[in-house]
Coordinates of C-alpha atoms in Angstrom, one line a residue:
X1 CA 26.2 -13.5 67.4
X2 CA 22.8 -12.6 68.8
X3 CA 22.1 -10.5 65.7
X4 CA 23.1 -13.3 63.4
X5 CA 20.8 -15.8 65.2
X6 CA 17.9 -13.4 65.1
X7 CA 18.4 -12.8 61.3
X8 CA 18.6 -16.6 60.7
X9 CA 15.5 -17.2 62.7
X10 CA 13.5 -14.5 60.7
X11 CA 14.8 -15.9 57.4
X12 CA 13.5 -19.4 58.4
X13 CA 10.1 -18.0 59.3
X14 CA 9.8 -16.3 55.9
X15 CA 10.9 -19.4 54.0
X16 CA 8.5 -21.6 56.0
X17 CA 5.7 -19.2 55.2
X18 CA 6.5 -19.3 51.4
X19 CA 6.7 -23.1 51.5
X20 CA 3.5 -23.2 53.4
X21 CA 1.8 -21.1 50.8
X22 CA 3.1 -23.3 47.9
X23 CA 2.0 -26.4 49.8
X24 CA -1.4 -24.9 50.4
X25 CA -1.8 -24.0 46.7
X26 CA -0.7 -27.5 45.7
X27 CA -3.6 -28.9 47.7
X28 CA -6.2 -26.8 45.7
X29 CA -7.6 -27.6 42.3
X30 CA -7.3 -25.0 39.5
X31 CA -10.6 -23.4 40.1
X32 CA -9.8 -22.9 43.8
X33 CA -6.5 -21.4 42.9
X34 CA -8.1 -19.0 40.6
X35 CA -10.8 -18.1 43.1
X36 CA -8.1 -17.4 45.7
X37 CA -6.3 -15.1 43.3
X38 CA -9.6 -13.4 42.5
X39 CA -10.2 -12.8 46.2
X40 CA -6.8 -11.2 46.5
X41 CA -7.5 -9.0 43.5
X42 CA -10.9 -7.9 44.9
X43 CA -9.2 -7.0 48.3
X44 CA -6.6 -4.8 46.5
X45 CA -3.7 -7.3 47.1
X46 CA -2.6 -7.2 43.4
X47 CA 0.8 -8.7 43.8
X48 CA -0.5 -11.6 45.8
X49 CA -3.1 -12.2 43.1
X50 CA -0.4 -12.1 40.4
X51 CA 1.8 -14.5 42.3
X52 CA -1.1 -16.9 42.9
X53 CA -2.1 -16.8 39.2
X54 CA 1.5 -17.9 38.2
X55 CA 0.3 -21.4 39.2
X56 CA -2.1 -21.3 36.3
X57 CA -1.0 -19.0 33.6
X58 CA 1.4 -21.2 31.6
X59 CA -0.3 -24.5 32.1
X60 CA -2.8 -26.6 30.1
X61 CA -5.5 -25.7 32.7
X62 CA -8.9 -24.6 31.4
X63 CA -8.4 -21.7 33.8
X64 CA -5.2 -20.5 32.0
X65 CA -6.9 -17.8 29.9
X66 CA -8.9 -16.6 32.9
X67 CA -5.6 -16.4 34.8
X68 CA -3.9 -14.3 32.1
X69 CA -6.9 -11.9 32.0
X70 CA -7.0 -11.4 35.8
X71 CA -3.2 -11.0 35.9
X72 CA -3.6 -8.2 33.3
X73 CA -6.4 -6.6 35.4
X74 CA -4.2 -6.8 38.5
X75 CA -1.3 -5.1 36.6
X76 CA -3.6 -2.3 35.5
X77 CA -4.9 -1.8 39.0
X78 CA -1.3 -1.8 40.3
X79 CA -0.3 0.9 37.9
X80 CA 1.7 -1.4 35.6
X81 CA -0.1 -1.0 32.3
X82 CA 2.9 -2.0 30.1
X83 CA 3.1 -5.4 31.9
X84 CA -0.7 -5.7 31.5
X85 CA -0.4 -5.1 27.7
X86 CA 2.2 -7.8 27.4
X87 CA -0.1 -10.2 29.3
X88 CA -3.1 -9.3 27.1
X89 CA -1.2 -9.7 23.9
X90 CA -0.2 -13.2 24.9
X91 CA -3.8 -14.1 25.8
X92 CA -5.2 -12.7 22.5
X93 CA -2.5 -14.6 20.4
X94 CA -2.4 -17.9 22.3
X95 CA -6.1 -18.2 23.1
X96 CA -7.7 -16.7 20.0
X97 CA -10.8 -18.8 20.4
X98 CA -11.4 -17.9 24.0
X99 CA -14.5 -16.1 25.0
X100 CA -12.3 -13.7 26.9
X101 CA -10.5 -12.3 23.8
X102 CA -13.1 -9.6 23.4
X103 CA -12.6 -8.1 26.9
X104 CA -8.8 -8.6 26.5
X105 CA -8.8 -6.7 23.2
X106 CA -10.6 -3.8 25.0
X107 CA -8.3 -3.9 28.0
X108 CA -5.2 -3.9 25.7
X109 CA -6.3 -0.5 24.3
X110 CA -7.0 0.7 27.9
X111 CA -3.5 -0.5 29.0
X112 CA -1.8 1.4 26.1
X113 CA -3.8 4.5 26.9
X114 CA -2.8 4.3 30.6
X115 CA 0.8 3.7 29.7
X116 CA 1.1 7.0 27.8
X117 CA 2.9 9.9 29.6
X118 CA 1.7 13.5 29.9
X119 CA 1.0 15.4 26.6
X120 CA 4.4 17.1 26.5
X121 CA 6.2 13.8 26.0
X122 CA 6.3 11.1 23.3
X123 CA 2.8 9.7 22.6
X124 CA 3.7 6.4 21.0
X125 CA 1.4 4.5 23.5
X126 CA -1.4 6.9 22.8
X127 CA -1.2 6.1 19.1
X128 CA -1.1 2.4 19.9
X129 CA -4.2 2.8 22.0
X130 CA -6.1 4.5 19.2
X131 CA -5.2 1.7 16.9
X132 CA -6.2 -0.9 19.5
X133 CA -9.6 0.9 20.0
X134 CA -10.2 1.0 16.3
X135 CA -9.4 -2.7 16.0
X136 CA -11.7 -3.5 18.9
X137 CA -14.6 -1.4 17.4
X138 CA -14.1 -3.0 14.0
X139 CA -14.2 -6.5 15.4
X140 CA -16.9 -5.9 18.0
X141 CA -19.1 -3.0 17.0
X142 CA -22.1 -4.2 19.0
X143 CA -20.1 -5.1 22.1
X144 CA -21.4 -3.7 25.4
X145 CA -17.8 -2.3 25.7
X146 CA -18.1 -0.3 22.4
X147 CA -19.2 2.9 24.1
X148 CA -16.3 2.7 26.6
X149 CA -14.0 2.1 23.7
X150 CA -15.2 5.1 21.9
X151 CA -14.8 7.2 25.1
X152 CA -11.2 5.9 25.5
X153 CA -10.4 6.7 21.9
X154 CA -11.7 10.2 22.4
X155 CA -9.5 10.7 25.4
X156 CA -6.5 9.7 23.3
X157 CA -7.5 12.1 20.5
X158 CA -7.8 14.9 23.1
X159 CA -4.3 14.1 24.3
X160 CA -2.8 14.2 20.9
X161 CA -4.6 17.5 20.2
X162 CA -3.4 18.8 23.5
X163 CA 0.2 18.0 22.5
X164 CA -0.2 20.0 19.2
X165 CA -1.8 22.9 21.1
X166 CA 1.1 23.1 23.5
X167 CA 3.4 23.5 20.5
X168 CA 1.2 26.2 19.0
X169 CA 1.0 28.0 22.3
X170 CA 4.8 27.9 22.6
X171 CA 5.3 29.4 19.1
X172 CA 2.7 32.1 20.0
X173 CA 4.6 33.0 23.2
X174 CA 7.9 33.5 21.3
X175 CA 6.1 35.6 18.6
X176 CA 6.3 33.0 15.9
X177 CA 2.7 33.4 14.8
X178 CA 3.0 31.8 11.4
X179 CA 4.4 28.6 13.0
X180 CA 1.6 28.7 15.7
X181 CA -1.0 28.9 13.0
X182 CA 0.5 25.8 11.3
X183 CA -0.1 23.8 14.4
X184 CA -3.6 25.3 14.9
X185 CA -4.6 24.2 11.4
X186 CA -3.1 20.8 12.0
X187 CA -5.4 20.5 15.1
X188 CA -8.4 21.5 13.0
X189 CA -7.6 18.9 10.3
X190 CA -6.7 15.9 12.5
X191 CA -8.7 16.5 15.7
X192 CA -11.8 18.5 14.8
X193 CA -14.0 17.1 17.5
X194 CA -11.8 17.8 20.4
X195 CA -11.9 20.5 23.1
X196 CA -8.4 21.5 22.0
X197 CA -9.7 22.5 18.6
X198 CA -11.8 25.2 20.4
X199 CA -8.7 26.2 22.5
X200 CA -6.8 26.5 19.2
X201 CA -9.6 28.8 17.8
X202 CA -9.1 31.0 20.9
X203 CA -5.3 31.1 20.3
X204 CA -5.8 32.1 16.7
X205 CA -8.2 34.8 17.8
X206 CA -5.5 36.3 20.0
X207 CA -3.1 36.1 17.0
X208 CA -5.6 37.9 14.8
X209 CA -6.3 40.6 17.4
X210 CA -2.5 41.2 17.7
X211 CA -2.6 41.6 13.9
X212 CA -5.6 43.9 14.2
X213 CA -7.7 41.5 12.2
X214 CA -10.8 42.0 14.3
X215 CA -13.2 40.5 11.8
X216 CA -11.5 37.1 11.8
X217 CA -11.0 37.2 15.6
X218 CA -14.7 37.9 16.1
X219 CA -15.7 35.0 13.8
X220 CA -13.5 32.6 15.8
X221 CA -14.7 33.7 19.2
X222 CA -18.4 33.4 18.1
X223 CA -17.7 29.9 16.8
X224 CA -16.3 29.0 20.2
X225 CA -19.4 30.3 22.0
X226 CA -21.9 28.3 19.8
X227 CA -19.9 25.1 20.4
X228 CA -20.9 24.8 24.1
X229 CA -17.3 25.1 25.5
X230 CA -16.4 24.5 29.1
X231 CA -16.8 27.4 31.5
X232 CA -13.2 28.5 31.5
X233 CA -13.0 28.6 27.7
X234 CA -16.3 30.4 27.4
X235 CA -15.2 33.1 29.9
X236 CA -12.0 33.7 28.0
X237 CA -13.9 34.0 24.7
X238 CA -16.4 36.4 26.1
X239 CA -13.6 38.5 27.6
X240 CA -11.9 38.8 24.3
X241 CA -15.2 39.7 22.6
X242 CA -15.6 42.6 25.1
X243 CA -12.3 44.0 23.9
X244 CA -13.8 44.2 20.4
X245 CA -16.8 46.3 21.5

């Protein structure tokens, strides 16, 4: 009996707290509600921010588009990029004339990029992100977010190239060199400006060394070195070149 009374008492306290919050929000105007949600967001209380913004999102309020955008930002910060993407698509479609659409379009691409899993897995969201970045850059080429969009797109291209490289590397490890070279050439064609293109050059150099084609291996390794690779890749290329001396 004592346990039941205690549980009932705690439940009443929780319900009264929720009712108090709703009553408190009802006493605020739309701007004040938004500012309260914004404060929650800035304090890292993302779920509280989202719950507070529910009072504005699907209303005729002039703060509704702001509420959708901040909700999306809260979802991104709370590691829920797919929910953020849904929120942003709604904002872009329903408030097409809003001044916030530009930022929302950029964040949509970011949300898709963040939703993508590691390179070994399906990269549907990475491809969606690239399309969203391209759409943003087509619409807003002079935006202050353009450089960030280009950087985000490059990260996506690196990820797709990495996925192809992992396939090439796998074929190399199981002595299927011709299949490995197919993936290497695909990286060169589709992702020429990625770091993984240089790694694929290194992989082909190993293949050519195994085939005793030292001339081709040397060309590939020297190409890597003149491309300003990262330290790890540079060391591996130099080590292989030493084997040719």
